[in-house]
Short mmCIF file of C-alpha atoms and ligand atoms in Angstrom, two decimals:
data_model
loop_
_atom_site.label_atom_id
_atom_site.label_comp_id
_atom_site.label_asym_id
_atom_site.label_seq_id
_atom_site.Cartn_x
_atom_site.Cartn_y
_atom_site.Cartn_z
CA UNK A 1 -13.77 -9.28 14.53
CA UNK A 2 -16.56 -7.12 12.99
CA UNK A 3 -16.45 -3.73 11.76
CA UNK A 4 -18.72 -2.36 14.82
CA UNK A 5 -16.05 -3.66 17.23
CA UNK A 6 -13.66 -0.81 16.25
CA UNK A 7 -16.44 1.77 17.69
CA UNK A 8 -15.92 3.17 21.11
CA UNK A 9 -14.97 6.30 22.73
CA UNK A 10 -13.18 8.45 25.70
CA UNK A 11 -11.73 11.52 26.35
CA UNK A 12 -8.89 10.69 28.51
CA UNK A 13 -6.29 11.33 26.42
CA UNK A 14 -3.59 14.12 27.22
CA UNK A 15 -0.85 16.15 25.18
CA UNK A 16 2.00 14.50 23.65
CA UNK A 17 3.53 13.24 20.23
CA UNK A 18 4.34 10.13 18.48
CA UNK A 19 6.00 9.29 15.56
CA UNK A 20 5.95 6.61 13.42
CA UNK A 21 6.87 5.01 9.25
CA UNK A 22 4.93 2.86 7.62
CA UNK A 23 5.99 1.09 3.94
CA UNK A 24 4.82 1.59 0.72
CA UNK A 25 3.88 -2.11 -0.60
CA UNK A 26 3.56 -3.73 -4.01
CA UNK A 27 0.23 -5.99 -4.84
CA UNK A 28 1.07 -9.34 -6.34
CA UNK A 29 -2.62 -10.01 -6.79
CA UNK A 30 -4.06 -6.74 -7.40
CA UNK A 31 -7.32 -4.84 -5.64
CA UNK A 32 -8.95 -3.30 -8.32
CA UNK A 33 -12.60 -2.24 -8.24
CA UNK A 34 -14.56 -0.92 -4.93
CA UNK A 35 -17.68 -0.86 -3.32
CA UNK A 36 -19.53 0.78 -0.38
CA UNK A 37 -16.84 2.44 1.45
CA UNK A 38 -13.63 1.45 0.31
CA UNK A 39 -14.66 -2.17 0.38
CA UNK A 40 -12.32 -4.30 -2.06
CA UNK A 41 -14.19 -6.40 -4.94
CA UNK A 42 -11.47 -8.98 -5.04
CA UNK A 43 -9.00 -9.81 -2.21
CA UNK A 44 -5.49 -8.83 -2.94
CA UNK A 45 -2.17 -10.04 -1.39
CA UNK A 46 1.32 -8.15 -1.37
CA UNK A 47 4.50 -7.46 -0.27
CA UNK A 48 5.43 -4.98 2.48
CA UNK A 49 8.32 -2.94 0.99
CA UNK A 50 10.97 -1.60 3.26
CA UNK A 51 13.08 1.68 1.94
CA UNK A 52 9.85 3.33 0.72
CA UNK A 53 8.37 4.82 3.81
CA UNK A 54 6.46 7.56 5.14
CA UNK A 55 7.92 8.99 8.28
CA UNK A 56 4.64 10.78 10.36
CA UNK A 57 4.74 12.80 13.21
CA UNK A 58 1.53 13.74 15.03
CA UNK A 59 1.75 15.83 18.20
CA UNK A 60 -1.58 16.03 19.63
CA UNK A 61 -3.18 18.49 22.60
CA UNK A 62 -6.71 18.94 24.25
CA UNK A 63 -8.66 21.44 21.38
CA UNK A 64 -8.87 25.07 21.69
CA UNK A 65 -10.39 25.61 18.59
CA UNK A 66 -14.09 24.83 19.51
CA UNK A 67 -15.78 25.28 16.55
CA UNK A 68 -13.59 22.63 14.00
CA UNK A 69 -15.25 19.19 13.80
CA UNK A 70 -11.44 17.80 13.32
CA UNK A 71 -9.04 20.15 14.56
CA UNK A 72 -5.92 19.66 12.57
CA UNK A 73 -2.91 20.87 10.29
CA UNK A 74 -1.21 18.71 8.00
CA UNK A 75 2.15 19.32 6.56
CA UNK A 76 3.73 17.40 3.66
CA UNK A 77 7.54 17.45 3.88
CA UNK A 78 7.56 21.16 5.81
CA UNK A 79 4.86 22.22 3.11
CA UNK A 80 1.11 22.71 3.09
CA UNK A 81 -0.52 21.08 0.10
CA UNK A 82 -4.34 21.49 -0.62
CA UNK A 83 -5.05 18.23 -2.36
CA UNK A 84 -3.32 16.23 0.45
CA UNK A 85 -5.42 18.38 2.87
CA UNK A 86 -8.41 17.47 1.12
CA UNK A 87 -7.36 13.65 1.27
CA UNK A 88 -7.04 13.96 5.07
CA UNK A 89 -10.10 15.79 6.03
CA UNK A 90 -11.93 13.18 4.24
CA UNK A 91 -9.56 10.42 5.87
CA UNK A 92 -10.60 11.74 9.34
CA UNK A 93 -14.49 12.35 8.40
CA UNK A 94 -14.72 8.23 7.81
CA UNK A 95 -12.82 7.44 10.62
CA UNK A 96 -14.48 9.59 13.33
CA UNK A 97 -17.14 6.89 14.15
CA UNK A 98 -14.19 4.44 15.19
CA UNK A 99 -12.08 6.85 16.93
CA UNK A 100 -14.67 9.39 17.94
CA UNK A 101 -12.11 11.31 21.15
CA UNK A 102 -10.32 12.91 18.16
CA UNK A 103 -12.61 15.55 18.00
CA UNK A 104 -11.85 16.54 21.83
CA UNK A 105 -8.10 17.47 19.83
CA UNK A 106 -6.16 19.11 18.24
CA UNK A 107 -3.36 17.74 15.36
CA UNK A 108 -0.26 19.02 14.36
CA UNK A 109 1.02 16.34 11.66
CA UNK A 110 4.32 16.24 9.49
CA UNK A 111 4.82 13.47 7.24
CA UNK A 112 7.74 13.22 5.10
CA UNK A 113 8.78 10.30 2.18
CA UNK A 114 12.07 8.34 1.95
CA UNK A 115 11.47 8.48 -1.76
CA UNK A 116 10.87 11.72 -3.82
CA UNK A 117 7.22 12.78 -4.02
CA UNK A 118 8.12 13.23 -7.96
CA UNK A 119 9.11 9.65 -8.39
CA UNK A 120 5.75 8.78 -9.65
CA UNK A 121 5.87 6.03 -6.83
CA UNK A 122 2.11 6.42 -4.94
CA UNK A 123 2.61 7.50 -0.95
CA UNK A 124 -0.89 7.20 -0.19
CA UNK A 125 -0.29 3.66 1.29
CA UNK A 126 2.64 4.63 3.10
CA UNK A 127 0.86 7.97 4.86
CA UNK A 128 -2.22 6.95 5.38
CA UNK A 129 -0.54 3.56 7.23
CA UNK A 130 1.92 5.68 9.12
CA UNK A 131 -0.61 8.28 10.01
CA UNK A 132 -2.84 5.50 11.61
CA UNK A 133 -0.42 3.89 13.48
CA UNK A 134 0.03 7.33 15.01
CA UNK A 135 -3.39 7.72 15.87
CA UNK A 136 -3.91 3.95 16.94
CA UNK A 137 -1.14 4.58 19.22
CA UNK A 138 -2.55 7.63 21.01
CA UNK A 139 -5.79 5.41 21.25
CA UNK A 140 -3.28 2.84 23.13
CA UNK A 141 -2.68 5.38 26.21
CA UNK A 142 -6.92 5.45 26.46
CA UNK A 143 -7.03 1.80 26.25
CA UNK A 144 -3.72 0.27 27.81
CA UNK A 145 -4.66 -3.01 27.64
CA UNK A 146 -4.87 -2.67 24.23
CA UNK A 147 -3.89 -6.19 22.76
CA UNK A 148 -1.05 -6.11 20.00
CA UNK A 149 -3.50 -7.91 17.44
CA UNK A 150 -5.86 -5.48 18.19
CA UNK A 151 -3.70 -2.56 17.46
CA UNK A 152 -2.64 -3.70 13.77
CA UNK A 153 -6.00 -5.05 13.29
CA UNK A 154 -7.47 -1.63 13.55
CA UNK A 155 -4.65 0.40 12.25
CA UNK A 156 -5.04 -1.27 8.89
CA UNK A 157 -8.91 -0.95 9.36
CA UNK A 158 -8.44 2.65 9.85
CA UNK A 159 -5.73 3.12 7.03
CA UNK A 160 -7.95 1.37 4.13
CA UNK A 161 -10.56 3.91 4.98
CA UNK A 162 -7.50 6.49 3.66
CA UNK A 163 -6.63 4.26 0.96
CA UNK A 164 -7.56 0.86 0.35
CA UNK A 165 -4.20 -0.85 -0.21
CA UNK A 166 -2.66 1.47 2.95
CA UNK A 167 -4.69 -1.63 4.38
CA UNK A 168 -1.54 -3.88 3.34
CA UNK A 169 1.07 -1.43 4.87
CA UNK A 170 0.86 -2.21 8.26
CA UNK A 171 2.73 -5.78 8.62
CA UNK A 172 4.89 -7.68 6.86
CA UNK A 173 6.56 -9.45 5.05
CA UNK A 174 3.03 -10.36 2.83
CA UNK A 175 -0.52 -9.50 3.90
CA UNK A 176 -3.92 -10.30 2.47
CA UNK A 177 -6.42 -7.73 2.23
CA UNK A 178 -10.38 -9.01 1.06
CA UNK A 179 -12.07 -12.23 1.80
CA UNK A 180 -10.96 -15.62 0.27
CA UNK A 181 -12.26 -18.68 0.92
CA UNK A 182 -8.31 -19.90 0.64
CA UNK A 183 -6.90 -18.13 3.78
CA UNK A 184 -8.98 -18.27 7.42
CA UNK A 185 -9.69 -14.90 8.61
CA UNK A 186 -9.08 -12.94 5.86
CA UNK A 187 -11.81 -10.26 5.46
CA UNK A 188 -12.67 -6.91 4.03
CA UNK A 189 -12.31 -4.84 6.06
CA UNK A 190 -8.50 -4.67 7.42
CA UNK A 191 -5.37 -6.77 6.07
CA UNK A 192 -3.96 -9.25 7.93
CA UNK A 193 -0.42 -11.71 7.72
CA UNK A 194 0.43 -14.17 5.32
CA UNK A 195 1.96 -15.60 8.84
CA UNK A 196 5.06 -17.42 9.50
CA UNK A 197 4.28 -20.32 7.17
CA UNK A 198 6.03 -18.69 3.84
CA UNK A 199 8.88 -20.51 2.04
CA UNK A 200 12.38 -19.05 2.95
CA UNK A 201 12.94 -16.97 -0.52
CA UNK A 202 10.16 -15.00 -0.05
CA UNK A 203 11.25 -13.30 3.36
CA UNK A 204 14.09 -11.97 1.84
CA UNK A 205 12.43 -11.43 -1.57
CA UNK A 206 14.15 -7.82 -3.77
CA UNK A 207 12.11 -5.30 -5.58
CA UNK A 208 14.21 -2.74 -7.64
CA UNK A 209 11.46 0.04 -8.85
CA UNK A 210 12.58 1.65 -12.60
CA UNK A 211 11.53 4.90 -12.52
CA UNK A 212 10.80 5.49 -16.04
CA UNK A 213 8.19 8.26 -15.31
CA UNK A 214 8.48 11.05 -12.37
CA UNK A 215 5.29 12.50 -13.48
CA UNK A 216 2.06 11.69 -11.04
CA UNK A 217 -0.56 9.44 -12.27
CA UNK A 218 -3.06 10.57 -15.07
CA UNK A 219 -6.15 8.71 -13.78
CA UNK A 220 -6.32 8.47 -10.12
CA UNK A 221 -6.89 5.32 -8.59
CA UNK A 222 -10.59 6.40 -7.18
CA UNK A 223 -11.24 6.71 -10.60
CA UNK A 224 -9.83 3.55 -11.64
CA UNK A 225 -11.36 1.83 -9.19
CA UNK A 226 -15.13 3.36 -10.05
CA UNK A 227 -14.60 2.36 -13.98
CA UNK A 228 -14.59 -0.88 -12.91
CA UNK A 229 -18.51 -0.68 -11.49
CA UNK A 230 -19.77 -0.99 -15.44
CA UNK A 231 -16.80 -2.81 -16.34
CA UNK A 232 -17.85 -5.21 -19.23
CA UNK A 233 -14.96 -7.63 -17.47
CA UNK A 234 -15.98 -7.04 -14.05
CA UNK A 235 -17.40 -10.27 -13.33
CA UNK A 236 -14.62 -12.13 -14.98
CA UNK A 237 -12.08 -10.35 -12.78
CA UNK A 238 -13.49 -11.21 -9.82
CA UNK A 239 -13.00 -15.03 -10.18
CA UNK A 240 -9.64 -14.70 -12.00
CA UNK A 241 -8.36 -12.83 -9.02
CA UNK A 242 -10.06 -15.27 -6.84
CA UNK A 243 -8.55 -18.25 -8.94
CA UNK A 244 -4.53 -16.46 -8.47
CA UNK A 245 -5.05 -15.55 -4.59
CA UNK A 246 -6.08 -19.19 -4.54
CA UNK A 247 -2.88 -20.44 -6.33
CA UNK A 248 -0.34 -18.12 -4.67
CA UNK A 249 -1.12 -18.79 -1.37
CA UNK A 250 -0.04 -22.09 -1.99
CA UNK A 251 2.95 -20.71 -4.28
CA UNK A 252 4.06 -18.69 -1.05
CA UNK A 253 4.20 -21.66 0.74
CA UNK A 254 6.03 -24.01 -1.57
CA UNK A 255 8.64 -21.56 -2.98
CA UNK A 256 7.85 -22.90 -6.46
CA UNK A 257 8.91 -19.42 -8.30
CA UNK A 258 8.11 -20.58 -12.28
CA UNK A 259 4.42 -20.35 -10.43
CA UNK A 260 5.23 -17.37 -9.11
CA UNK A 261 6.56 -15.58 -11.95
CA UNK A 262 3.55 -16.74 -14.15
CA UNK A 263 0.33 -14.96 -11.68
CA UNK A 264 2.47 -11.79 -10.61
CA UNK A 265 3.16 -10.86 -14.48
CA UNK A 266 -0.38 -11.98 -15.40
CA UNK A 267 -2.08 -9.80 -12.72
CA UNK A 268 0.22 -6.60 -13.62
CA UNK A 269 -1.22 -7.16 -17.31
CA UNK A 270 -4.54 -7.81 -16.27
CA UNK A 271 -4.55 -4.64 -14.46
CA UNK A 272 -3.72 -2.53 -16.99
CA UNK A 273 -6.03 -4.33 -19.68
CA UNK A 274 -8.49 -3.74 -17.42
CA UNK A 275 -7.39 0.29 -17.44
CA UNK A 276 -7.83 -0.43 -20.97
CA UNK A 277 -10.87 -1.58 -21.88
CA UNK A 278 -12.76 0.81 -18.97
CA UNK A 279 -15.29 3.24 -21.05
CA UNK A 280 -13.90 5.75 -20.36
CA UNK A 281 -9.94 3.99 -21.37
CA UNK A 282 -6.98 4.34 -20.53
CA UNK A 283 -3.35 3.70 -20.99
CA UNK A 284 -0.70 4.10 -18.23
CA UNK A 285 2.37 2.46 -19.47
CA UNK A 286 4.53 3.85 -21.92
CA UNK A 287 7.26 2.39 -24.52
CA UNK A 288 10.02 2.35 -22.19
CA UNK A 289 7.87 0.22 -19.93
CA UNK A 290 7.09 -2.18 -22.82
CA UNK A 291 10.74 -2.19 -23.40
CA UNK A 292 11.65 -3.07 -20.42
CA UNK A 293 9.31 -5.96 -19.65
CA UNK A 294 10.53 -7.49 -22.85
CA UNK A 295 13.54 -7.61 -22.01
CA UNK A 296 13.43 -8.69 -18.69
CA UNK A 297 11.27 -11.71 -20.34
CA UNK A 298 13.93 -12.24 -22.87
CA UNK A 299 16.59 -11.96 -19.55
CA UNK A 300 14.80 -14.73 -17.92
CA UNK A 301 14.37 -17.03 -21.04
CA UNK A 302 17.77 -16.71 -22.06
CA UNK A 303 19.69 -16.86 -18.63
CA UNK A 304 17.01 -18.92 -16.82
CA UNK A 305 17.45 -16.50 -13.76
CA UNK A 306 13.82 -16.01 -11.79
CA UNK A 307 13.14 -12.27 -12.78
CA UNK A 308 9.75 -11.29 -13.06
CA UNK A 309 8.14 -7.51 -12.95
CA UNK A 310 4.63 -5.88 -11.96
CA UNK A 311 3.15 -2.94 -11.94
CA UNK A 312 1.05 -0.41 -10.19
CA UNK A 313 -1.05 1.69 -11.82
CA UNK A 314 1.44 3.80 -13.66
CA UNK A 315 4.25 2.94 -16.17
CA UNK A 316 7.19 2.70 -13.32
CA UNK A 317 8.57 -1.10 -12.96
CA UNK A 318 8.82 -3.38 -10.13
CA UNK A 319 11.69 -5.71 -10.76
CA UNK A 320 10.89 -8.87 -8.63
CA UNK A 321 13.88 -11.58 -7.22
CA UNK A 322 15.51 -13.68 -4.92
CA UNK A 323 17.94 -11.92 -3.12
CA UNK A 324 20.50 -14.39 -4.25
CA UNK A 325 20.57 -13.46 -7.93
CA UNK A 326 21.01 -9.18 -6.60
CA UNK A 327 24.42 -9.12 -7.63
CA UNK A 328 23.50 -10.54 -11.42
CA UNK A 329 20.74 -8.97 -11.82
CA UNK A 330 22.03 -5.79 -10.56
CA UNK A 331 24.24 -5.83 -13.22
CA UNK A 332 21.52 -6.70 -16.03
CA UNK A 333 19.98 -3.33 -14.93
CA UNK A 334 22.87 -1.64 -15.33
CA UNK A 335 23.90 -2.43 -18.57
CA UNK A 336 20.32 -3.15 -20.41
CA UNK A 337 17.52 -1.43 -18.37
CA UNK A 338 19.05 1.72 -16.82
CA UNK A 339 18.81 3.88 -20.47
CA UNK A 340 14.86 3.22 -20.21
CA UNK A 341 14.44 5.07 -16.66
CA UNK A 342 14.11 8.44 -15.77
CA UNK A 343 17.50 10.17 -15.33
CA UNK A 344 18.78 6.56 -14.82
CA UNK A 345 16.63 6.29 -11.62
CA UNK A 346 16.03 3.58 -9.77
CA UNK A 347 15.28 2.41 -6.19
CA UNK A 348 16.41 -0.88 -4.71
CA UNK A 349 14.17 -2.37 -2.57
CA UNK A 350 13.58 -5.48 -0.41
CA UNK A 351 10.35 -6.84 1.18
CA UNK A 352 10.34 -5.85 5.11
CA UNK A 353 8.08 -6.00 8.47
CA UNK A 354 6.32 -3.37 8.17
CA UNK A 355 4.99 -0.02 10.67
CA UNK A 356 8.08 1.22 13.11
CA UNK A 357 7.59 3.32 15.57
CA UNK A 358 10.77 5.76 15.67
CA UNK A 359 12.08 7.61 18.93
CA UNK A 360 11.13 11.25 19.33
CA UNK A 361 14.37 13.20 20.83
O1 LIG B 1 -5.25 2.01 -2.67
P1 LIG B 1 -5.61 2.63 -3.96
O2 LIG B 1 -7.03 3.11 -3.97
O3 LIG B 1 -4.62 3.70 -4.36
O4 LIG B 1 -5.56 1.49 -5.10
C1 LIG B 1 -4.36 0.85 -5.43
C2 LIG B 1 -4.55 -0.10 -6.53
C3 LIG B 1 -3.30 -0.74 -7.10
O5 LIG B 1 -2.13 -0.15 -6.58
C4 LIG B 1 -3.28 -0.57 -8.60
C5 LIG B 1 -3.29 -2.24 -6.81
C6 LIG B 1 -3.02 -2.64 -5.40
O6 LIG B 1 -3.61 -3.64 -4.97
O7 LIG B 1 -2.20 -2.01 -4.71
#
């Protein structure tokens, strides 16, 4: 499937609502650099996450309003917000040409977070994801014989064009986003499955986030992502990256987690070198998050338990395990990491499917 296959149009649709969540997710191999529009350099792989989620509801009538080009209002948890406004008129200007019968509309949209927008944890993945399913499933009542494959396939299409990793939210439990040579069908322009043919102690794999700053992100990710055009490493990243999709596929397969540990810590630290040693640089982490990844390295060589962390781009930690070890290592936050977070916060979560739709009473 091609981009131009996700073009076509009619004006069938009638009133209603629909509500759906979508997950946050965590990269293993991370996306970092972009091109054209919103076009990965690398292909990245993650886990789906499954407490943080974006609840969206989008109830939707024939327009009144004839002179908006989009015709919507957007409300973040009962609020309006002009910098999430901004993010969605510019969602819905790049995906008009694949779903041009929203302009025949009009949007009301709510979207709300299971997880405090002053965690410092990013929602874009989660609401652009859950605001896509939304519209993909309107889109199914104009096209019931929508296929299932079809549906996801586009949903992610339409959510990277929000926010490229919002790609990765729509399945679960691990997706692939960007074309690799190592895994048929991947591609650039939508995520798709890792499939059923992952070792067992992935599906059930735990990722406790240490909040150790609520504050939101100094550099945004756009900008992030545009350092990395003159990057003097920019090459270099692109066939690392390459290299650890490569090995991790295979990892994901065979359950060997030494492997594992080794190309998830590597990529969180290659991410933020890259941060860096932009032009403009910058640093995201902060002691605490230092301290903590030491000791969770220390943890592991000393106790020989599979712990391993990464990081998005901000100084918050993803704690990474087998469900097994929860109860241990539950306990090693509590007594060693907890003092380093936030007002001792922390959110424990587990890898999961994916977008739900919910019931609408
Ligand atoms: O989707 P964006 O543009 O917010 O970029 C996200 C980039 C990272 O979170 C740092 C890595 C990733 O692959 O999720």
């Amino acid at each position: 499937m091609k981009k131009n296959d996700f073009i076509y149009s009619s004006d069938q649709v009638t009133e209603g609502k629909t509500k759906w969540t979508a997950p946050s997710n965590i990269a293993l191999v991370k996306y970092w650099g972009k091109k054209s529009i919103q076009l990965p350099e690398n292909p990245s792989i993650s886990f789906t996450l499954s407490k943080c989620i974006t609840e969206t509801k989008v109830i939707y009538a024939p327009k009144k309003r004839k002179k908006e080009f989009i015709d919507y209002d957007f409300f973040f948890e009962g609020k309006y917000i002009k910098e999430f406004d901004e993010k969605i008129e510019l969602f819905f200007k790049r995906i008009y040409k694949y779903i041009p019968w929203i302009k025949n509309y009009n949007f009301i949209i709510n979207s709300n977070n299971s997880f405090p927008h002053s965690s410092g944890i990013a929602s874009s993945a989660s609401s652009m994801a859950s605001l896509s399913v939304c519209l993909m499933d309107i889109e199914r009542i104009l096209f019931p014989e929508m296929k299932l494959n079809y549906f996801n396939n586009k949903a992610s299409f339409l959510s990277r064009l929000g926010s490229g990793s919002a790609s990765r939210s729509i399945k679960g439990p691990i997706c692939i986003w960007g074309s690799s040579i190592s895994f048929e069908n991947s591609n650039d322009y939508y995520a798709i499955e890792f499939g059923e043919n992952i070792h067992s102690v992935f599906k059930t794999y735990r990722d406790t986030i240490l909040i150790i700053d609520d504050k939101m992100k100094k550099v945004s990710s756009s900008k992030g992502h545009e350092l990395m055009k003159n990057h003097p490493f920019s090459n270099q990243r692109i066939i690392q990256s390459n290299k650890n999709i490569n090995s991790l596929i295979s990892i994901l397969k065979s359950g060997d987690l030494e492997s594992f540990i080794k190309i998830v810590e590597l990529e969180a630290l290659s991410l933020h070198a890259l941060m860096m040693t932009s032009n403009p640089s910058y640093i995201l982490i902060n002691p605490e998050t230092l301290n903590v990844i030491n000791k969770i390295i220390d943890y592991r060589e000393t106790t020989k338990t599979p712990i391993c962390f990464t990081l998005d781009a901000g100084p918050n930690v993803h704690i990474l395990y087998p469900e097994s070890f929860s109860r241990k290592i539950l306990d090693f936050i509590n007594s060693e990491l907890i003092i380093h977070c936030k007002e001792r916060k922390f959110i424990l979560d587990k890898v999961g499917i994916g977008a739900k739709k919910k019931l609408i009473l």
